[in-house]
CSV table of C-alpha atoms in Angstrom, one decimal:
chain,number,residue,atom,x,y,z
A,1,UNK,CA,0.0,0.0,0.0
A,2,UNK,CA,1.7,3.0,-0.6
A,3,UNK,CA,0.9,6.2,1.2
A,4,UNK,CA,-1.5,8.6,0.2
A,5,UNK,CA,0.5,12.4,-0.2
A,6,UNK,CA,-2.9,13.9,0.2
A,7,UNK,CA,-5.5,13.4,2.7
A,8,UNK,CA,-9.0,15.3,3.0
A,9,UNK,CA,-10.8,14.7,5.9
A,10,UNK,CA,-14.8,15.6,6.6
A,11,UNK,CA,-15.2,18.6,9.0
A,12,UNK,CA,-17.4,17.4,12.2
A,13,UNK,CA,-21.0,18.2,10.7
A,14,UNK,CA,-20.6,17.5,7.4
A,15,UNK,CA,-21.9,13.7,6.0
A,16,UNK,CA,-18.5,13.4,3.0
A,17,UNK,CA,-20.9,13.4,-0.2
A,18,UNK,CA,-20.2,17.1,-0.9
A,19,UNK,CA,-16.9,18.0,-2.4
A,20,UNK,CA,-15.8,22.1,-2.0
A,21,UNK,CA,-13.7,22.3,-5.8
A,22,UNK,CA,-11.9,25.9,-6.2
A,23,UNK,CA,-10.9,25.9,-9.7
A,24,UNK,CA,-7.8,28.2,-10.2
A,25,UNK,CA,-6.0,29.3,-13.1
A,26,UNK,CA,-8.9,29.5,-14.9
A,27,UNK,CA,-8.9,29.8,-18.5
A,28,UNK,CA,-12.0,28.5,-19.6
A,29,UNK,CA,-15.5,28.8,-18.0
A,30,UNK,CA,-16.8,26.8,-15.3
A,31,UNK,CA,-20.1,25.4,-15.8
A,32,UNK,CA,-22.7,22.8,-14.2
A,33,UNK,CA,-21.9,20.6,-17.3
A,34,UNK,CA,-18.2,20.7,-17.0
A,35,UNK,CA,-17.9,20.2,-13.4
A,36,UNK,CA,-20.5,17.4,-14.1
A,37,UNK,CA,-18.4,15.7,-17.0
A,38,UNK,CA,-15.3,15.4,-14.6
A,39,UNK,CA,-17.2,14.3,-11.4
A,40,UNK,CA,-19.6,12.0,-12.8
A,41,UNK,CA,-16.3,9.6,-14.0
A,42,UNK,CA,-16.1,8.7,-10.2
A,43,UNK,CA,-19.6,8.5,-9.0
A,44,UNK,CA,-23.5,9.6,-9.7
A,45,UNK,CA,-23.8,13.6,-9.3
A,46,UNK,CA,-26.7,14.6,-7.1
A,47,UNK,CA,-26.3,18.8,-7.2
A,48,UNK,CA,-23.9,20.8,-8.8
A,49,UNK,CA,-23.7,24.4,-7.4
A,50,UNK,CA,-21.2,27.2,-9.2
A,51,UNK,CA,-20.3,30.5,-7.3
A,52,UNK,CA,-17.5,33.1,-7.6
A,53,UNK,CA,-16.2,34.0,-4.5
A,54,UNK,CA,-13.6,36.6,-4.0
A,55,UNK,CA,-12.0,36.3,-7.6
A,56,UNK,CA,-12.0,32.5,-7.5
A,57,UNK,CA,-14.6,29.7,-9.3
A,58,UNK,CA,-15.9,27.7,-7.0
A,59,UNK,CA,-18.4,24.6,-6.9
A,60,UNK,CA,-20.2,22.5,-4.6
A,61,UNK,CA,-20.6,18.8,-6.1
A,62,UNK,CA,-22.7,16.4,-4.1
A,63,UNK,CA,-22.4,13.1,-4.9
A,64,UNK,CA,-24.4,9.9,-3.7
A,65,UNK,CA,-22.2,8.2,-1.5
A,66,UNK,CA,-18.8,9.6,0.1
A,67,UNK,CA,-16.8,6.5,-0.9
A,68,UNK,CA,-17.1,8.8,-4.6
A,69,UNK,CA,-16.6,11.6,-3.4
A,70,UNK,CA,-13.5,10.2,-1.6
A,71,UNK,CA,-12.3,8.7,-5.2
A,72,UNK,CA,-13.1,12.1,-6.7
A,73,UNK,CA,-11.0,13.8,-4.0
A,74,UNK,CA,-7.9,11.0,-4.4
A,75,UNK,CA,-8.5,11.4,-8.3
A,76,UNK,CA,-8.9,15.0,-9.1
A,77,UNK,CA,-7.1,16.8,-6.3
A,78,UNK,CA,-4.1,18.9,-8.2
A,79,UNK,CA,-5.1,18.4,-11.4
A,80,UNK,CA,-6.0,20.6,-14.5
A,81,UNK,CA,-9.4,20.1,-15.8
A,82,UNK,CA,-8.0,21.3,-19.3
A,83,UNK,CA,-4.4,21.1,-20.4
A,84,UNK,CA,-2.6,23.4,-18.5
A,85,UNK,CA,-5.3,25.8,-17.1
A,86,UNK,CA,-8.3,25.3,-14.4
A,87,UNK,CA,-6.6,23.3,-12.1
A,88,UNK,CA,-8.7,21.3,-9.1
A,89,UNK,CA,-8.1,22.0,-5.5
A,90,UNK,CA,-10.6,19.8,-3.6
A,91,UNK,CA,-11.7,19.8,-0.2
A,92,UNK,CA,-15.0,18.3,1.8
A,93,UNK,CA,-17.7,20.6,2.8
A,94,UNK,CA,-18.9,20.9,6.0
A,95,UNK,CA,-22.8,21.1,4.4
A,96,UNK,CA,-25.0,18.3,4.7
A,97,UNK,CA,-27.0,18.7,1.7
A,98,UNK,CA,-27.5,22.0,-1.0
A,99,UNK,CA,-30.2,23.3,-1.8
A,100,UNK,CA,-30.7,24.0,-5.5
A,101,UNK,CA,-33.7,26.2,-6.6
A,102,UNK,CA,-33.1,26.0,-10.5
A,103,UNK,CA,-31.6,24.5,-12.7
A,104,UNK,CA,-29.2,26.2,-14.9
A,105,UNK,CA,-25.8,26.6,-15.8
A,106,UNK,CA,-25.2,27.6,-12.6
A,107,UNK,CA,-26.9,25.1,-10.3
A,108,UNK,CA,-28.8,21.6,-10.8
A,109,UNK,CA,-30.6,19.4,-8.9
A,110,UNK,CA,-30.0,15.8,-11.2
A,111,UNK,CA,-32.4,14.4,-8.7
A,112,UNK,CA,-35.3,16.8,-9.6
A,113,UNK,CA,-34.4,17.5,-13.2
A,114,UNK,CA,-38.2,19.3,-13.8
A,115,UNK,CA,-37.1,22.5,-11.4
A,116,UNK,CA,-37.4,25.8,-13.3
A,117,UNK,CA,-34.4,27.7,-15.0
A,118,UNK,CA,-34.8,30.3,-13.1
A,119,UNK,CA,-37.6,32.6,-10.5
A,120,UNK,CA,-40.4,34.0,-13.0
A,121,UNK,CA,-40.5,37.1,-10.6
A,122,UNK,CA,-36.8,37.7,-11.2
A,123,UNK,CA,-37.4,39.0,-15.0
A,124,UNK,CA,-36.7,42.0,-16.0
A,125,UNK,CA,-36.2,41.9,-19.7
A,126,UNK,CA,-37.3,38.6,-20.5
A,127,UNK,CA,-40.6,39.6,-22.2
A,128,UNK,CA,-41.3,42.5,-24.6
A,129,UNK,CA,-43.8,45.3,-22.6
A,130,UNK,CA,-47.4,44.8,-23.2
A,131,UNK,CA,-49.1,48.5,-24.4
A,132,UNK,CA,-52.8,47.9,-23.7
A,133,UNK,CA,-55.1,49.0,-26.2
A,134,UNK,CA,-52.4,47.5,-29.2
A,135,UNK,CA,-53.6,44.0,-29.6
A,136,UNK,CA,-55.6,43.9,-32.7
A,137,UNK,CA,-58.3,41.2,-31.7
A,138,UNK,CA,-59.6,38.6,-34.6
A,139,UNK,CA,-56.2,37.9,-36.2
A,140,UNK,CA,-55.7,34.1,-37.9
């Protein structure tokens, strides 16, 4: 057996499914879908959260057992996720669960896939303004 170089251990409240992944040296975007094309080689994804915190990309990756998210951590810690650039540095988090409201490129749930993209009272410009009075009834 030889000895591991690196060893993560869980924080006292949190259960070891949920991986903390700063990505630094980033080159390319960090999306849901990348994070998830890495992680999923070691384990099925639960919920993918992306944040930027303090001029770094971070991500929360909960996976469904902590034996993955272990292999994950013994797999990915250190390295690039592209050649050269957006390099892994993995820790546990202390959360038990996260709490995804949408799914986007930002955050999903790939145990609830049917959430919404995003809060329908958060639009601002997603629809054209409605001038009452305009509609022309009887068209088609």
């Amino acid at each position: 057996g030889g000895g591991r170089g690196y060893n993560a251990t869980v924080p006292p409240g949190g259960d070891g499914r949920i991986l903390l992944v700063t990505v630094t040296n980033v080159v390319y975007p960090v999306s849901v879908d990348v994070m998830h094309k890495v992680f999923q080689m070691c384990g099925t994804i639960q919920k993918i959260v992306t944040f930027n915190k303090q001029g770094k990309v971070q991500a929360l990756v909960q996976f469904e057992a902590p034996e993955e998210a272990a292999g994950a951590i013994e797999k990915f810690e250190g390295q690039n996720i592209y050649s050269g650039c957006n390099t892994l540095s993995i820790q546990y988090s202390n959360l038990t669960d996260i709490t995804v409201k949408y799914n986007n490129d930002r955050s999903f749930d790939f145990t609830n896939p049917d959430l919404p993209t995003h809060n329908p009272n958060d639009a601002l410009l997603d629809r054209a303004p409605m001038s009452p009075g305009m509609g022309s009834p009887g068209m088609g």
